[in-house]
Tab-separated table of C-alpha atoms and ligand atoms in Angstrom:
chain	number	residue	atom	x	y	z
A	1	MET	CA	71.925	-83.872	-0.487
A	2	ASN	CA	73.318	-83.572	3.064
A	3	ILE	CA	75.547	-80.950	4.701
A	4	THR	CA	78.746	-82.926	4.063
A	5	GLU	CA	77.881	-83.225	0.373
A	6	ILE	CA	77.120	-79.508	0.115
A	7	LYS	CA	80.465	-78.766	1.705
A	8	GLU	CA	82.210	-81.111	-0.745
A	9	ILE	CA	80.510	-79.422	-3.698
A	10	LYS	CA	81.466	-75.986	-2.335
A	11	ASP	CA	85.084	-77.187	-2.116
A	12	LEU	CA	84.944	-78.573	-5.655
A	13	LEU	CA	83.666	-75.247	-6.986
A	14	SER	CA	86.122	-73.141	-4.990
A	15	SER	CA	88.870	-73.367	-7.637
A	16	PRO	CA	88.491	-72.941	-11.441
A	17	LYS	CA	87.491	-76.154	-13.220
A	18	LYS	CA	86.336	-77.388	-16.604
A	19	ILE	CA	82.672	-78.195	-16.148
A	20	VAL	CA	80.072	-79.564	-18.560
A	21	ILE	CA	76.316	-79.120	-18.151
A	22	VAL	CA	73.945	-81.588	-19.804
A	23	PRO	CA	70.151	-81.246	-20.251
A	24	HIS	CA	68.007	-84.120	-21.578
A	25	ARG	CA	67.449	-84.846	-25.279
A	26	ASN	CA	64.921	-82.540	-26.960
A	27	PRO	CA	65.495	-80.040	-24.167
A	28	ASP	CA	62.498	-78.017	-23.042
A	29	GLY	CA	62.321	-74.636	-21.290
A	30	ASP	CA	63.120	-76.139	-17.901
A	31	ALA	CA	66.101	-78.185	-19.122
A	32	MET	CA	67.600	-75.288	-21.108
A	33	GLY	CA	66.722	-72.709	-18.445
A	34	ALA	CA	68.411	-74.766	-15.717
A	35	SER	CA	71.458	-75.475	-17.907
A	36	LEU	CA	71.977	-71.865	-18.958
A	37	ALA	CA	71.406	-70.574	-15.414
A	38	MET	CA	74.055	-73.005	-14.160
A	39	TYR	CA	76.335	-72.027	-17.068
A	40	ASN	CA	76.085	-68.308	-16.251
A	41	PHE	CA	76.595	-69.000	-12.538
A	42	LEU	CA	79.721	-71.119	-13.137
A	43	ILE	CA	81.225	-68.719	-15.689
A	44	ASN	CA	80.827	-65.878	-13.197
A	45	LEU	CA	82.660	-68.006	-10.612
A	46	GLY	CA	85.589	-68.279	-13.036
A	47	HIS	CA	85.009	-71.823	-14.276
A	48	GLU	CA	85.296	-72.915	-17.879
A	49	ALA	CA	81.750	-74.137	-18.386
A	50	THR	CA	80.160	-75.686	-21.474
A	51	VAL	CA	76.537	-76.656	-22.023
A	52	VAL	CA	76.359	-79.818	-24.130
A	53	ALA	CA	72.786	-80.491	-25.246
A	54	PRO	CA	72.176	-83.913	-26.857
A	55	ASN	CA	70.428	-82.180	-29.777
A	56	ASP	CA	68.887	-78.896	-30.820
A	57	TYR	CA	66.318	-77.022	-28.755
A	58	PRO	CA	63.217	-75.150	-29.957
A	59	ASP	CA	63.440	-71.725	-31.590
A	60	PHE	CA	61.279	-70.171	-28.853
A	61	LEU	CA	64.207	-70.693	-26.444
A	62	LYS	CA	66.943	-69.335	-28.694
A	63	TRP	CA	66.828	-65.875	-27.099
A	64	LEU	CA	67.874	-67.256	-23.670
A	65	PRO	CA	71.054	-65.542	-22.394
A	66	ASN	CA	74.153	-67.312	-23.797
A	67	SER	CA	72.096	-70.064	-25.451
A	68	LYS	CA	74.204	-69.619	-28.604
A	69	GLN	CA	77.232	-70.900	-26.652
A	70	ALA	CA	75.603	-74.308	-26.108
A	71	LEU	CA	77.053	-77.217	-28.083
A	72	LYS	CA	74.831	-79.863	-29.657
A	73	PHE	CA	76.229	-83.367	-29.254
A	74	ASP	CA	74.722	-84.649	-32.510
A	75	MET	CA	75.837	-81.710	-34.681
A	76	GLN	CA	79.111	-80.685	-32.970
A	77	ASN	CA	80.162	-84.157	-31.949
A	78	ARG	CA	83.957	-83.734	-31.866
A	79	GLN	CA	83.853	-80.514	-29.865
A	80	ALA	CA	81.190	-81.873	-27.519
A	81	LYS	CA	83.131	-85.091	-26.831
A	82	LYS	CA	86.300	-83.098	-26.190
A	83	ALA	CA	84.506	-80.861	-23.663
A	84	ILE	CA	83.127	-83.933	-21.875
A	85	GLU	CA	86.495	-85.734	-21.815
A	86	GLU	CA	88.324	-82.691	-20.465
A	87	SER	CA	85.795	-81.828	-17.763
A	88	SER	CA	86.176	-82.849	-14.136
A	89	ILE	CA	82.517	-82.220	-13.225
A	90	ILE	CA	79.333	-82.806	-15.219
A	91	PHE	CA	75.968	-81.446	-14.121
A	92	LEU	CA	73.022	-83.575	-15.296
A	93	LEU	CA	69.951	-81.354	-15.263
A	94	ASP	CA	66.235	-82.141	-15.601
A	95	PHE	CA	66.623	-85.901	-16.169
A	96	ASN	CA	67.556	-88.826	-13.999
A	97	ALA	CA	68.458	-91.749	-16.275
A	98	LEU	CA	71.341	-91.622	-18.745
A	99	HIS	CA	69.295	-93.063	-21.634
A	100	ARG	CA	67.333	-89.778	-21.683
A	101	VAL	CA	70.230	-88.174	-23.616
A	102	GLY	CA	69.890	-90.633	-26.516
A	103	SER	CA	72.012	-93.712	-27.172
A	104	ASP	CA	74.999	-91.989	-28.819
A	105	MET	CA	75.617	-89.536	-26.033
A	106	GLU	CA	74.685	-92.143	-23.401
A	107	ASN	CA	77.644	-94.265	-24.554
A	108	THR	CA	79.999	-91.326	-24.079
A	109	LEU	CA	78.574	-90.474	-20.636
A	110	LYS	CA	78.726	-94.125	-19.479
A	111	ASN	CA	82.523	-94.068	-19.877
A	112	TYR	CA	82.968	-90.771	-18.044
A	113	ASN	CA	85.252	-90.942	-14.996
A	114	GLY	CA	84.697	-87.486	-13.456
A	115	THR	CA	82.123	-86.348	-10.922
A	116	TYR	CA	78.435	-86.271	-11.759
A	117	ILE	CA	76.104	-83.834	-10.000
A	118	MET	CA	72.455	-84.521	-10.811
A	119	ILE	CA	69.653	-82.043	-10.118
A	120	ASP	CA	66.210	-83.286	-11.116
A	121	HIS	CA	62.540	-83.501	-10.175
A	122	HIS	CA	61.446	-86.712	-11.927
A	123	GLN	CA	60.532	-89.931	-10.159
A	124	GLN	CA	62.772	-92.950	-9.569
A	125	PRO	CA	66.275	-91.561	-10.238
A	126	ASP	CA	68.929	-93.999	-11.477
A	127	ASP	CA	72.042	-94.363	-9.364
A	128	VAL	CA	74.517	-92.589	-11.666
A	129	ALA	CA	75.596	-89.440	-9.846
A	130	LYS	CA	77.982	-89.025	-6.925
A	131	TYR	CA	75.871	-86.052	-5.823
A	132	LEU	CA	72.118	-86.325	-6.290
A	133	PHE	CA	69.640	-83.534	-5.562
A	134	SER	CA	66.258	-85.080	-6.342
A	135	ASP	CA	62.835	-83.855	-5.240
A	136	THR	CA	59.721	-84.940	-7.106
A	137	SER	CA	57.529	-82.451	-5.244
A	138	ILE	CA	59.236	-79.434	-6.815
A	139	CYS	CA	57.644	-77.999	-9.961
A	140	SER	CA	60.783	-77.577	-12.024
A	141	THR	CA	64.496	-78.229	-12.160
A	142	CYS	CA	64.913	-74.450	-12.387
A	143	GLN	CA	63.346	-74.039	-8.948
A	144	MET	CA	65.712	-76.766	-7.716
A	145	VAL	CA	68.703	-74.892	-9.152
A	146	TYR	CA	67.545	-71.883	-7.123
A	147	HIS	CA	67.427	-74.110	-3.992
A	148	PHE	CA	70.850	-75.515	-4.936
A	149	LEU	CA	72.234	-71.959	-5.024
A	150	GLU	CA	70.583	-71.346	-1.647
A	151	LYS	CA	72.434	-74.374	-0.255
A	152	LEU	CA	75.690	-72.941	-1.641
A	153	ASP	CA	74.889	-69.533	-0.047
A	154	ALA	CA	75.021	-68.113	-3.561
A	155	VAL	CA	71.558	-66.605	-4.097
A	156	SER	CA	73.131	-63.135	-3.999
A	157	GLN	CA	75.122	-64.092	-7.099
A	158	ILE	CA	71.986	-64.504	-9.211
A	159	ASN	CA	72.253	-61.819	-11.875
A	160	LYS	CA	69.837	-60.821	-14.641
A	161	GLU	CA	70.969	-63.640	-16.981
A	162	ILE	CA	70.573	-66.330	-14.334
A	163	ALA	CA	67.243	-64.890	-13.139
A	164	THR	CA	65.922	-64.819	-16.717
A	165	SER	CA	66.841	-68.465	-17.374
A	166	LEU	CA	65.408	-69.716	-14.072
A	167	TYR	CA	62.200	-67.717	-14.545
A	168	THR	CA	61.754	-69.234	-18.010
A	169	GLY	CA	62.078	-72.832	-16.798
A	170	ILE	CA	59.763	-72.347	-13.832
A	171	MET	CA	57.218	-70.646	-16.101
A	172	THR	CA	57.264	-73.350	-18.794
A	173	ASP	CA	57.234	-76.346	-16.399
A	174	THR	CA	54.299	-74.950	-14.400
A	175	GLY	CA	52.189	-73.993	-17.431
A	176	SER	CA	52.688	-70.347	-16.434
A	177	PHE	CA	52.229	-70.974	-12.695
A	178	ARG	CA	48.940	-72.854	-12.952
A	179	PHE	CA	49.790	-76.527	-12.292
A	180	ALA	CA	49.285	-77.980	-8.800
A	181	SER	CA	53.081	-78.139	-8.382
A	182	THR	CA	53.173	-74.316	-8.184
A	183	THR	CA	53.520	-73.408	-4.491
A	184	SER	CA	53.819	-70.233	-2.465
A	185	THR	CA	57.577	-70.935	-2.406
A	186	THR	CA	57.548	-70.972	-6.216
A	187	HIS	CA	55.881	-67.551	-6.221
A	188	ARG	CA	58.371	-66.204	-3.658
A	189	ILE	CA	61.254	-67.394	-5.823
A	190	ILE	CA	59.625	-65.873	-8.921
A	191	ALA	CA	59.275	-62.562	-7.069
A	192	ASP	CA	62.957	-62.686	-6.150
A	193	LEU	CA	63.917	-63.486	-9.758
A	194	ILE	CA	61.948	-60.437	-10.948
A	195	ASP	CA	63.768	-58.347	-8.319
A	196	LYS	CA	67.034	-59.712	-9.693
A	197	GLY	CA	66.246	-58.606	-13.230
A	198	ALA	CA	63.983	-61.177	-14.911
A	199	GLU	CA	61.669	-59.204	-17.205
A	200	ASN	CA	58.500	-61.240	-16.792
A	201	ALA	CA	56.343	-59.723	-19.547
A	202	LYS	CA	59.200	-59.960	-22.053
A	203	ILE	CA	59.889	-63.597	-21.154
A	204	HIS	CA	56.224	-64.587	-21.599
A	205	ASN	CA	56.182	-62.788	-24.930
A	206	ASN	CA	59.422	-64.430	-26.137
A	207	VAL	CA	58.161	-67.917	-25.317
A	208	TYR	CA	54.436	-67.767	-26.050
A	209	ASP	CA	53.867	-64.975	-28.568
A	210	THR	CA	56.390	-65.858	-31.243
A	211	ASN	CA	54.310	-68.441	-33.126
A	212	SER	CA	54.757	-68.987	-36.832
A	213	PHE	CA	51.608	-69.070	-38.948
A	214	ASP	CA	52.392	-72.728	-39.802
A	215	ARG	CA	52.549	-73.623	-36.116
A	216	LEU	CA	49.084	-72.204	-35.487
A	217	GLN	CA	47.721	-74.013	-38.558
A	218	LEU	CA	49.222	-77.238	-37.169
A	219	LEU	CA	47.485	-76.497	-33.866
A	220	GLY	CA	44.235	-76.110	-35.805
A	221	LYS	CA	44.837	-79.523	-37.395
A	222	SER	CA	45.585	-81.041	-33.977
A	223	LEU	CA	42.373	-79.664	-32.505
A	224	SER	CA	40.293	-80.993	-35.385
A	225	ASN	CA	41.919	-84.429	-34.929
A	226	MET	CA	40.986	-84.516	-31.222
A	227	VAL	CA	38.837	-87.396	-30.013
A	228	VAL	CA	36.994	-87.271	-26.682
A	229	ILE	CA	36.075	-90.536	-24.943
A	230	LYS	CA	33.477	-89.274	-22.529
A	231	ASP	CA	32.922	-92.435	-20.493
A	232	MET	CA	36.662	-92.574	-19.722
A	233	ASN	CA	37.144	-88.809	-19.051
A	234	THR	CA	39.835	-89.068	-21.694
A	235	ALA	CA	40.786	-87.158	-24.844
A	236	TYR	CA	43.538	-87.750	-27.383
A	237	ILE	CA	45.071	-86.093	-30.415
A	238	THR	CA	46.962	-87.681	-33.302
A	239	LEU	CA	49.400	-86.098	-35.742
A	240	SER	CA	50.721	-88.111	-38.657
A	241	GLN	CA	54.035	-87.430	-40.339
A	242	SER	CA	52.242	-86.185	-43.455
A	243	GLU	CA	50.247	-83.696	-41.374
A	244	LEU	CA	53.460	-82.478	-39.729
A	245	ASP	CA	55.065	-82.112	-43.159
A	246	GLU	CA	52.048	-80.258	-44.531
A	247	PHE	CA	52.564	-77.510	-41.947
A	248	ASN	CA	56.355	-77.475	-42.184
A	249	TYR	CA	56.833	-78.878	-38.672
A	250	GLN	CA	59.705	-77.386	-36.669
A	251	LYS	CA	61.065	-78.663	-33.370
A	252	GLY	CA	58.869	-77.401	-30.508
A	253	ASP	CA	55.790	-76.807	-32.685
A	254	THR	CA	53.754	-79.472	-30.868
A	255	GLU	CA	54.882	-78.439	-27.384
A	256	GLY	CA	51.850	-77.818	-25.175
A	257	VAL	CA	49.309	-79.073	-27.736
A	258	VAL	CA	48.337	-82.007	-25.485
A	259	ASN	CA	47.114	-79.493	-22.893
A	260	TYR	CA	44.223	-78.535	-25.193
A	261	ALA	CA	42.928	-82.097	-24.868
A	262	LEU	CA	43.205	-81.771	-21.085
A	263	SER	CA	41.263	-78.503	-21.207
A	264	VAL	CA	38.061	-80.191	-22.394
A	265	ASP	CA	35.499	-79.993	-19.595
A	266	GLY	CA	35.507	-83.239	-17.602
A	267	VAL	CA	38.664	-84.642	-19.197
A	268	ILE	CA	41.300	-85.761	-16.690
A	269	PHE	CA	43.522	-87.853	-18.992
A	270	ALA	CA	44.944	-86.508	-22.241
A	271	ALA	CA	47.318	-87.963	-24.791
A	272	ILE	CA	48.964	-86.879	-28.018
A	273	PHE	CA	50.430	-89.365	-30.490
A	274	ILE	CA	52.959	-87.908	-32.900
A	275	GLU	CA	54.297	-90.006	-35.748
A	276	ASP	CA	58.057	-89.791	-36.375
A	277	LYS	CA	58.809	-91.606	-39.640
A	278	GLU	CA	62.544	-90.874	-39.418
A	279	GLN	CA	62.931	-92.719	-36.104
A	280	SER	CA	60.095	-95.157	-36.962
A	281	ILE	CA	58.368	-94.428	-33.676
A	282	VAL	CA	55.307	-92.714	-32.342
A	283	LYS	CA	56.187	-90.176	-29.644
A	284	ILE	CA	53.571	-89.974	-26.919
A	285	SER	CA	52.876	-87.205	-24.410
A	286	LEU	CA	50.486	-87.844	-21.556
A	287	ARG	CA	48.873	-85.424	-19.103
A	288	SER	CA	46.406	-85.876	-16.256
A	289	LYS	CA	44.574	-84.072	-13.488
A	290	GLY	CA	44.206	-85.374	-9.960
A	291	THR	CA	45.410	-88.750	-8.755
A	292	PHE	CA	45.540	-90.657	-12.067
A	293	SER	CA	49.263	-91.272	-12.629
A	294	VAL	CA	50.417	-90.920	-16.223
A	295	ASN	CA	53.945	-91.781	-15.063
A	296	LYS	CA	52.657	-95.236	-14.130
A	297	PHE	CA	50.615	-95.508	-17.336
A	298	ALA	CA	53.632	-94.550	-19.489
A	299	ARG	CA	55.893	-97.024	-17.674
A	300	ASN	CA	53.340	-99.831	-17.926
A	301	HIS	CA	52.452	-99.474	-21.596
A	302	PHE	CA	54.677	-97.118	-23.548
A	303	ASP	CA	58.282	-97.548	-22.427
A	304	GLY	CA	58.321	-94.122	-20.798
A	305	GLY	CA	57.874	-92.247	-17.556
A	306	GLY	CA	57.902	-88.749	-16.105
A	307	HIS	CA	55.739	-87.251	-13.379
A	308	ASP	CA	52.320	-88.230	-12.014
A	309	ASN	CA	50.545	-85.548	-14.071
A	310	ALA	CA	52.931	-85.193	-17.051
A	311	ALA	CA	54.766	-88.049	-18.685
A	312	GLY	CA	55.886	-89.310	-22.037
A	313	GLY	CA	56.721	-92.474	-23.867
A	314	ARG	CA	57.069	-94.078	-27.265
A	315	SER	CA	55.742	-96.878	-29.397
A	316	ASN	CA	57.302	-98.883	-32.217
A	317	LEU	CA	53.896	-99.708	-33.682
A	318	THR	CA	52.268	-97.667	-36.448
A	319	LEU	CA	50.239	-94.606	-35.484
A	320	ASP	CA	46.920	-96.455	-35.922
A	321	GLU	CA	48.172	-99.498	-34.005
A	322	THR	CA	49.459	-97.288	-31.195
A	323	VAL	CA	46.085	-95.589	-30.816
A	324	ALA	CA	44.368	-99.008	-30.923
A	325	LYS	CA	46.669	-100.251	-28.138
A	326	PHE	CA	45.903	-97.126	-26.099
A	327	LEU	CA	42.169	-97.660	-26.524
A	328	THR	CA	42.394	-101.325	-25.450
A	329	THR	CA	44.269	-100.467	-22.257
A	330	LEU	CA	41.826	-97.740	-21.165
A	331	PRO	CA	39.025	-99.961	-19.738
A	332	ASP	CA	41.502	-101.362	-17.177
A	333	TYR	CA	41.769	-97.840	-15.756
A	334	GLN	CA	38.107	-96.864	-15.980
A	335	SER	CA	37.448	-96.654	-12.260
A	336	GLU	CA	40.684	-94.683	-11.640
A	337	LEU	CA	39.794	-92.364	-14.510
A	338	LEU	CA	36.306	-91.739	-13.203
A	339	HIS	CA	37.465	-90.997	-9.662
A	340	SER	CA	40.753	-89.139	-10.217
A	341	TYR	CA	39.620	-85.573	-10.058
A	342	GLU	CA	37.336	-85.100	-7.088
A	343	GLU	CA	39.670	-86.139	-4.232
B	401	5GP	P1	56.685	-84.308	-22.700
B	401	5GP	O1	55.363	-84.953	-22.864
B	401	5GP	O2	56.564	-82.834	-22.503
B	401	5GP	O3	57.672	-84.737	-23.720
B	401	5GP	O4	57.250	-84.873	-21.334
B	401	5GP	C1	56.521	-84.788	-20.131
B	401	5GP	C2	57.368	-85.300	-19.010
B	401	5GP	O5	57.617	-86.686	-19.154
B	401	5GP	C3	58.723	-84.629	-18.945
B	401	5GP	O6	58.987	-84.357	-17.612
B	401	5GP	C4	59.682	-85.633	-19.507
B	401	5GP	O7	60.888	-85.555	-18.880
B	401	5GP	C5	58.993	-86.963	-19.244
B	401	5GP	N1	59.189	-87.859	-20.395
B	401	5GP	C6	58.853	-87.620	-21.670
B	401	5GP	N2	59.152	-88.672	-22.469
B	401	5GP	C7	59.720	-89.595	-21.665
B	401	5GP	C8	60.268	-90.910	-21.890
B	401	5GP	O8	60.274	-91.450	-23.001
B	401	5GP	N3	60.764	-91.542	-20.800
B	401	5GP	C9	60.730	-90.996	-19.546
B	401	5GP	N4	61.249	-91.695	-18.529
B	401	5GP	N5	60.246	-89.767	-19.313
B	401	5GP	C10	59.738	-89.076	-20.335
B	402	MN	MN1	61.443	-80.230	-15.843
């Protein structure tokens, strides 16, 4: 994003507009945090802003400031379409390819004639937005929104609501500031967000200490299903639809579970395979440490993508077949897997 583009965006935002903000499907803390921060920023500037999420977001994010105002494209379709049609600007946050909103909403967005502004930290962005702010080295889209506000000379306008949303997304996308993507700049921004009103202890509590008993039982099931493949430095977890049903699975319940597989001593590649009978797919989350790229692995084998150390994908095979396919591909990566961590 160059100086001319920043100036153009400043001009665009200098008079009241109807603006829509879109996170990816199954929005996580970073996608919702970035969207609600942008929403609060634009509302305060006098714009008529609407967050349109493709579908619902997890309960552990429902306390975020103004999250109740967000529309869900699948449930509030007429209202959501109207907001999109009437808007002159759409922000696309925390994704970089239109299919990441799901096919229904993708069709609506494909026909959109207004101005797209995309802010995202994933690799290989599609060419869909007039204004693209993309940086794969930054830990979270929320940190990028902070940098975006810096470019607009608007950091002083960050209030408690905006600070709270940005803090939440940076926290969730960095695994509470522990992933390698967390830099000294990240910590400086976090310090500033606390100064601007983000209540750090409360935010951690709201996100991480509001588990249901069922969710923890499901975690127990996940851990007992874990398989470690020592000679590949790999571990994986499976969850079948019947296991999800047994523990009354709610959206977000499996978030972060794959990290337990990555926490096994010596493991640098972790996967979780989650059966979704309704969509007839297996949803896959992949994590790694060091140089082994799960983005590449997901693109090569499971119709997905993401970052080098955190990616996702899907399979149309059964759960057992998907795991079998995973196990057959592993030997091709053995030398990468054995040498990923020590560099
Ligand atoms: P998660 O495993 O938490 O669902 O996703 C990890 C990362 O991979 C996220 O940054 C997410 O955006 C990305 N990701 C997850 N699933 C997919 C997918 O199917 N396609 C692509 N391109 N990225 C994905
Ligand atoms: Mn993100």
